[in-house]
mmCIF file of C-alpha atoms in Angstrom:
data_model
loop_
_atom_site.group_PDB
_atom_site.id
_atom_site.type_symbol
_atom_site.label_atom_id
_atom_site.label_comp_id
_atom_site.label_asym_id
_atom_site.label_seq_id
_atom_site.Cartn_x
_atom_site.Cartn_y
_atom_site.Cartn_z
ATOM 1 C CA ASP R 13 10.061 1.435 -14.848
ATOM 2 C CA VAL R 14 7.455 -0.800 -12.854
ATOM 3 C CA LYS R 15 4.673 1.079 -11.420
ATOM 4 C CA VAL R 16 1.678 1.170 -9.402
ATOM 5 C CA THR R 17 -0.483 3.940 -10.302
ATOM 6 C CA GLN R 18 -3.373 5.367 -8.334
ATOM 7 C CA SER R 19 -5.824 7.299 -10.388
ATOM 8 C CA SER R 20 -6.180 10.442 -8.061
ATOM 9 C CA ARG R 21 -3.778 12.184 -5.992
ATOM 10 C CA TYR R 22 -6.246 14.319 -4.057
ATOM 11 C CA LEU R 23 -9.864 13.891 -3.946
ATOM 12 C CA VAL R 24 -12.621 15.697 -1.940
ATOM 13 C CA LYS R 25 -15.769 14.057 -1.628
ATOM 14 C CA ARG R 26 -19.122 14.928 0.249
ATOM 15 C CA THR R 27 -20.310 12.915 3.338
ATOM 16 C CA GLY R 28 -22.712 10.139 1.940
ATOM 17 C CA GLU R 29 -21.167 9.805 -1.513
ATOM 18 C CA LYS R 30 -20.043 6.546 -3.133
ATOM 19 C CA VAL R 31 -16.223 6.804 -3.577
ATOM 20 C CA PHE R 32 -13.973 4.750 -5.996
ATOM 21 C CA LEU R 33 -10.206 4.891 -5.544
ATOM 22 C CA GLU R 34 -8.495 2.941 -8.468
ATOM 23 C CA CYS R 35 -5.028 1.287 -8.570
ATOM 24 C CA VAL R 36 -3.268 -0.346 -11.464
ATOM 25 C CA GLN R 37 -0.163 -2.116 -11.419
ATOM 26 C CA ASP R 38 2.159 -3.136 -14.562
ATOM 27 C CA MET R 39 4.100 -5.742 -12.849
ATOM 28 C CA ASP R 40 2.052 -8.743 -13.332
ATOM 29 C CA HIS R 41 1.823 -9.164 -9.520
ATOM 30 C CA GLU R 42 -0.678 -11.455 -8.003
ATOM 31 C CA ASN R 43 -1.145 -9.827 -4.795
ATOM 32 C CA MET R 44 -2.888 -6.355 -4.315
ATOM 33 C CA PHE R 45 -3.289 -4.332 -1.090
ATOM 34 C CA TRP R 46 -5.125 -1.079 0.177
ATOM 35 C CA TYR R 47 -3.843 0.590 3.292
ATOM 36 C CA ARG R 48 -4.845 3.794 4.771
ATOM 37 C CA GLN R 49 -2.295 6.117 6.435
ATOM 38 C CA ASP R 50 -3.043 8.340 9.559
ATOM 39 C CA PRO R 51 -0.468 10.328 11.581
ATOM 40 C CA GLY R 52 0.637 8.212 14.439
ATOM 41 C CA LEU R 53 -1.169 5.100 13.475
ATOM 42 C CA GLY R 54 1.076 4.090 10.552
ATOM 43 C CA LEU R 55 -0.118 2.002 7.599
ATOM 44 C CA ARG R 56 -3.416 -0.202 8.242
ATOM 45 C CA LEU R 57 -4.579 -2.768 6.039
ATOM 46 C CA ILE R 58 -8.047 -2.363 4.713
ATOM 47 C CA TYR R 59 -8.490 -5.342 2.179
ATOM 48 C CA PHE R 60 -5.936 -7.420 -0.016
ATOM 49 C CA SER R 61 -6.451 -9.632 -2.918
ATOM 50 C CA TYR R 62 -4.199 -12.593 -3.873
ATOM 51 C CA ASP R 63 -5.867 -13.250 -7.090
ATOM 52 C CA VAL R 64 -8.654 -11.966 -9.530
ATOM 53 C CA LYS R 65 -12.110 -11.868 -7.966
ATOM 54 C CA MET R 66 -10.644 -12.876 -4.763
ATOM 55 C CA LYS R 67 -10.403 -10.478 -1.656
ATOM 56 C CA GLU R 68 -9.800 -10.817 1.917
ATOM 57 C CA LYS R 69 -10.567 -8.408 4.949
ATOM 58 C CA GLY R 70 -7.701 -6.747 6.574
ATOM 59 C CA ASP R 71 -7.631 -5.157 10.013
ATOM 60 C CA ILE R 72 -10.092 -2.219 9.280
ATOM 61 C CA PRO R 73 -12.460 -3.337 6.579
ATOM 62 C CA GLU R 74 -15.493 -1.626 7.982
ATOM 63 C CA GLY R 75 -17.032 1.057 5.696
ATOM 64 C CA TYR R 76 -14.994 -0.303 2.659
ATOM 65 C CA SER R 77 -15.316 -2.794 -0.108
ATOM 66 C CA VAL R 78 -12.772 -3.853 -2.866
ATOM 67 C CA SER R 79 -13.237 -5.223 -6.383
ATOM 68 C CA ARG R 80 -10.486 -6.983 -8.407
ATOM 69 C CA GLU R 81 -11.932 -7.981 -11.988
ATOM 70 C CA LYS R 82 -8.673 -7.972 -13.636
ATOM 71 C CA LYS R 83 -5.335 -9.034 -12.274
ATOM 72 C CA GLU R 84 -3.883 -5.503 -12.675
ATOM 73 C CA ARG R 85 -6.625 -3.411 -11.305
ATOM 74 C CA PHE R 86 -7.703 -3.225 -7.609
ATOM 75 C CA SER R 87 -10.498 -0.884 -6.621
ATOM 76 C CA LEU R 88 -11.336 0.376 -3.214
ATOM 77 C CA ILE R 89 -15.022 1.559 -2.670
ATOM 78 C CA LEU R 90 -16.374 3.690 0.158
ATOM 79 C CA GLU R 91 -19.956 2.800 0.341
ATOM 80 C CA SER R 92 -20.933 5.998 1.928
ATOM 81 C CA ALA R 93 -18.210 8.271 2.554
ATOM 82 C CA SER R 94 -17.879 9.653 6.350
ATOM 83 C CA THR R 95 -15.627 12.308 7.653
ATOM 84 C CA ASN R 96 -13.590 9.675 9.642
ATOM 85 C CA GLN R 97 -12.616 8.296 6.130
ATOM 86 C CA THR R 98 -10.579 11.356 5.511
ATOM 87 C CA SER R 99 -7.109 9.943 4.994
ATOM 88 C CA MET R 100 -4.210 8.860 2.768
ATOM 89 C CA TYR R 101 -4.881 5.761 0.943
ATOM 90 C CA LEU R 102 -2.060 3.413 -0.400
ATOM 91 C CA CYS R 103 -2.334 0.791 -2.948
ATOM 92 C CA ALA R 104 0.636 -1.899 -2.976
ATOM 93 C CA SER R 105 1.424 -5.066 -4.949
ATOM 94 C CA SER R 106 4.004 -7.779 -4.819
ATOM 95 C CA TYR R 107 4.625 -11.206 -6.158
ATOM 96 C CA GLN R 108 2.951 -14.045 -4.488
ATOM 97 C CA GLY R 109 5.373 -15.840 -2.279
ATOM 98 C CA GLY R 110 8.161 -13.708 -3.970
ATOM 99 C CA ASN R 111 11.188 -12.497 -2.351
ATOM 100 C CA TYR R 112 10.714 -8.834 -2.140
ATOM 101 C CA GLY R 113 8.662 -6.419 -0.565
ATOM 102 C CA TYR R 114 5.669 -4.370 -1.772
ATOM 103 C CA THR R 115 5.679 -1.819 -4.447
ATOM 104 C CA PHE R 116 3.581 1.226 -3.435
ATOM 105 C CA GLY R 117 1.730 3.758 -5.267
ATOM 106 C CA SER R 118 1.923 7.496 -4.510
ATOM 107 C CA GLY R 119 -1.150 7.521 -2.561
ATOM 108 C CA THR R 120 -4.404 9.272 -2.804
ATOM 109 C CA ARG R 121 -5.251 11.817 -0.209
ATOM 110 C CA LEU R 122 -9.064 11.741 0.339
ATOM 111 C CA THR R 123 -10.889 14.630 2.183
ATOM 112 C CA VAL R 124 -14.429 13.682 3.150
ATOM 113 C CA VAL R 125 -16.562 17.171 4.067
ATOM 114 C CA GLY N 16 -0.866 -12.237 13.899
ATOM 115 C CA GLU N 17 2.334 -10.523 13.834
ATOM 116 C CA ASN N 18 2.759 -7.228 15.860
ATOM 117 C CA VAL N 19 5.606 -4.897 14.902
ATOM 118 C CA GLU N 20 6.534 -1.861 17.126
ATOM 119 C CA GLN N 21 8.793 0.943 16.036
ATOM 120 C CA HIS N 22 10.634 3.734 18.118
ATOM 121 C CA PRO N 23 11.033 6.493 18.048
ATOM 122 C CA SER N 24 8.124 8.198 16.437
ATOM 123 C CA THR N 25 10.007 11.349 15.602
ATOM 124 C CA LEU N 26 14.029 11.827 15.421
ATOM 125 C CA SER N 27 15.906 15.004 14.932
ATOM 126 C CA VAL N 28 19.622 14.829 14.289
ATOM 127 C CA GLN N 29 22.139 17.475 13.055
ATOM 128 C CA GLU N 30 23.498 16.931 9.521
ATOM 129 C CA GLY N 31 26.660 14.452 9.433
ATOM 130 C CA ASP N 32 25.181 12.590 12.770
ATOM 131 C CA SER N 33 23.910 9.184 12.869
ATOM 132 C CA ALA N 34 20.252 8.050 13.101
ATOM 133 C CA VAL N 35 19.008 4.792 14.662
ATOM 134 C CA ILE N 36 15.438 3.519 14.267
ATOM 135 C CA LYS N 37 14.492 0.433 16.098
ATOM 136 C CA CYS N 38 11.708 -2.169 15.498
ATOM 137 C CA THR N 39 10.609 -5.270 17.428
ATOM 138 C CA TYR N 40 8.234 -8.045 16.094
ATOM 139 C CA SER N 41 6.147 -10.719 18.016
ATOM 140 C CA ASP N 42 6.346 -13.800 15.637
ATOM 141 C CA SER N 43 9.327 -15.521 15.617
ATOM 142 C CA ALA N 44 8.535 -17.107 12.376
ATOM 143 C CA SER N 45 8.749 -13.780 10.488
ATOM 144 C CA ASN N 46 11.826 -13.998 8.058
ATOM 145 C CA TYR N 47 11.965 -10.864 5.991
ATOM 146 C CA PHE N 48 12.249 -7.308 7.185
ATOM 147 C CA PRO N 49 12.201 -4.501 4.875
ATOM 148 C CA TRP N 50 12.522 -0.712 5.380
ATOM 149 C CA TYR N 51 10.596 1.854 3.545
ATOM 150 C CA LYS N 52 11.213 5.606 3.123
ATOM 151 C CA GLN N 53 8.557 7.840 2.541
ATOM 152 C CA GLU N 54 9.147 11.381 1.262
ATOM 153 C CA LEU N 55 6.631 14.084 1.625
ATOM 154 C CA GLY N 56 3.869 13.592 -0.924
ATOM 155 C CA LYS N 57 5.145 10.073 -2.036
ATOM 156 C CA GLY N 58 4.477 6.598 -1.508
ATOM 157 C CA PRO N 59 6.840 4.376 0.614
ATOM 158 C CA GLN N 60 9.718 3.289 -1.310
ATOM 159 C CA LEU N 61 11.993 0.120 -0.177
ATOM 160 C CA ILE N 62 15.511 1.418 0.648
ATOM 161 C CA ILE N 63 16.985 -1.984 2.312
ATOM 162 C CA ASP N 64 15.842 -5.375 3.700
ATOM 163 C CA ILE N 65 17.364 -8.267 5.725
ATOM 164 C CA ARG N 66 16.352 -11.896 5.696
ATOM 165 C CA SER N 67 16.265 -14.064 8.914
ATOM 166 C CA ASN N 68 19.530 -15.909 7.980
ATOM 167 C CA VAL N 69 21.575 -12.758 7.886
ATOM 168 C CA GLY N 70 22.537 -10.722 10.989
ATOM 169 C CA GLU N 71 23.435 -7.500 9.186
ATOM 170 C CA LYS N 72 23.435 -5.853 5.808
ATOM 171 C CA LYS N 73 24.874 -2.603 4.460
ATOM 172 C CA ASP N 74 24.357 -0.439 1.544
ATOM 173 C CA GLN N 75 26.485 2.842 1.373
ATOM 174 C CA ARG N 76 25.168 4.972 4.508
ATOM 175 C CA ILE N 77 22.347 2.754 5.536
ATOM 176 C CA ALA N 78 22.585 -0.583 7.266
ATOM 177 C CA VAL N 79 20.165 -2.834 8.863
ATOM 178 C CA THR N 80 20.877 -5.324 11.969
ATOM 179 C CA LEU N 81 18.837 -8.300 12.966
ATOM 180 C CA ASN N 82 18.727 -9.925 16.346
ATOM 181 C CA LYS N 83 16.569 -13.005 16.087
ATOM 182 C CA THR N 84 16.682 -14.141 19.753
ATOM 183 C CA ALA N 85 15.465 -10.728 20.996
ATOM 184 C CA LYS N 86 13.306 -10.329 17.941
ATOM 185 C CA HIS N 87 14.469 -6.883 16.915
ATOM 186 C CA PHE N 88 15.836 -5.037 13.924
ATOM 187 C CA SER N 89 17.246 -1.477 13.565
ATOM 188 C CA LEU N 90 18.165 0.768 10.724
ATOM 189 C CA HIS N 91 21.122 2.781 10.865
ATOM 190 C CA ILE N 92 21.844 6.079 8.777
ATOM 191 C CA THR N 93 25.305 7.330 8.907
ATOM 192 C CA GLU N 94 26.510 10.895 7.796
ATOM 193 C CA THR N 95 22.921 12.103 7.618
ATOM 194 C CA GLN N 96 22.150 14.673 4.989
ATOM 195 C CA PRO N 97 19.080 16.825 4.533
ATOM 196 C CA GLU N 98 17.679 14.545 1.956
ATOM 197 C CA ASP N 99 17.393 11.735 4.383
ATOM 198 C CA SER N 100 14.581 13.812 6.073
ATOM 199 C CA ALA N 101 11.266 11.535 5.618
ATOM 200 C CA VAL N 102 9.128 8.951 7.377
ATOM 201 C CA TYR N 103 10.569 5.565 7.770
ATOM 202 C CA PHE N 104 8.719 2.396 8.176
ATOM 203 C CA CYS N 105 9.816 -1.093 9.122
ATOM 204 C CA ALA N 106 7.841 -3.996 8.303
ATOM 205 C CA ALA N 107 7.903 -7.926 8.951
ATOM 206 C CA THR N 108 6.444 -11.007 7.066
ATOM 207 C CA LEU N 109 6.709 -14.691 7.401
ATOM 208 C CA ASN N 110 5.326 -15.573 3.858
ATOM 209 C CA PHE N 111 5.885 -12.549 1.758
ATOM 210 C CA ASN N 112 2.315 -12.468 0.804
ATOM 211 C CA LYS N 113 1.269 -10.153 3.786
ATOM 212 C CA PHE N 114 3.316 -7.635 5.657
ATOM 213 C CA TYR N 115 3.029 -6.044 8.948
ATOM 214 C CA PHE N 116 4.103 -2.492 9.522
ATOM 215 C CA GLY N 117 5.503 -0.384 12.364
ATOM 216 C CA SER N 118 3.817 3.006 12.938
ATOM 217 C CA GLY N 119 6.700 5.098 11.340
ATOM 218 C CA THR N 120 9.504 7.452 12.455
ATOM 219 C CA LYS N 121 9.644 10.950 11.084
ATOM 220 C CA LEU N 122 13.319 11.755 10.825
ATOM 221 C CA ASN N 123 14.459 15.374 10.452
ATOM 222 C CA VAL N 124 18.158 16.078 9.538
ATOM 223 C CA LYS N 125 18.875 19.821 10.432
ATOM 224 C CA PRO N 126 21.485 21.443 8.204
#
């Protein structure tokens, strides 16, 4: 069964901490994405990557960075966590120019206190 | 860029009734429209999709319709069951590399 795996389901971090959210996919997908999901706001794109070592800003990149050193792994980094970054974070992947939608991970619910 | 609007934000129906969720998109070049279902504590899962060269697609109790002229598409669920309760997202893309999502509809099916 193909999968997108997010390393943590729940995380609690302190304000100012550096936070790493990890995502791994086993489908050999070129594209990987990070979204945050907040009530009433739907899914908002933070960063995405079409290839190894390549990244592009989404709609809300402020306060975040990403790393993609290997094709299967895409990391989201909160440089200095703040309470307004408390949210559900979803990773997704897809084939480049493919004919299908995303495959999503199960999400990481991050609470910053 | 593309803008996708989704209505209603919440929908409550009685078990056995039908449910309809509507989305509009802004970019006439968009050509693929998936629908996702997100159950509590899980990531969104693709449940049905439609391409711009098709007006309607059906899979058992769920169907999607597309009106390219009006730039809107809809999800129809018939004979709803309690397990249909979830958040549903529509999306649109023109190149399959980046998707634009609606804000979601929370469907509650009352037994």
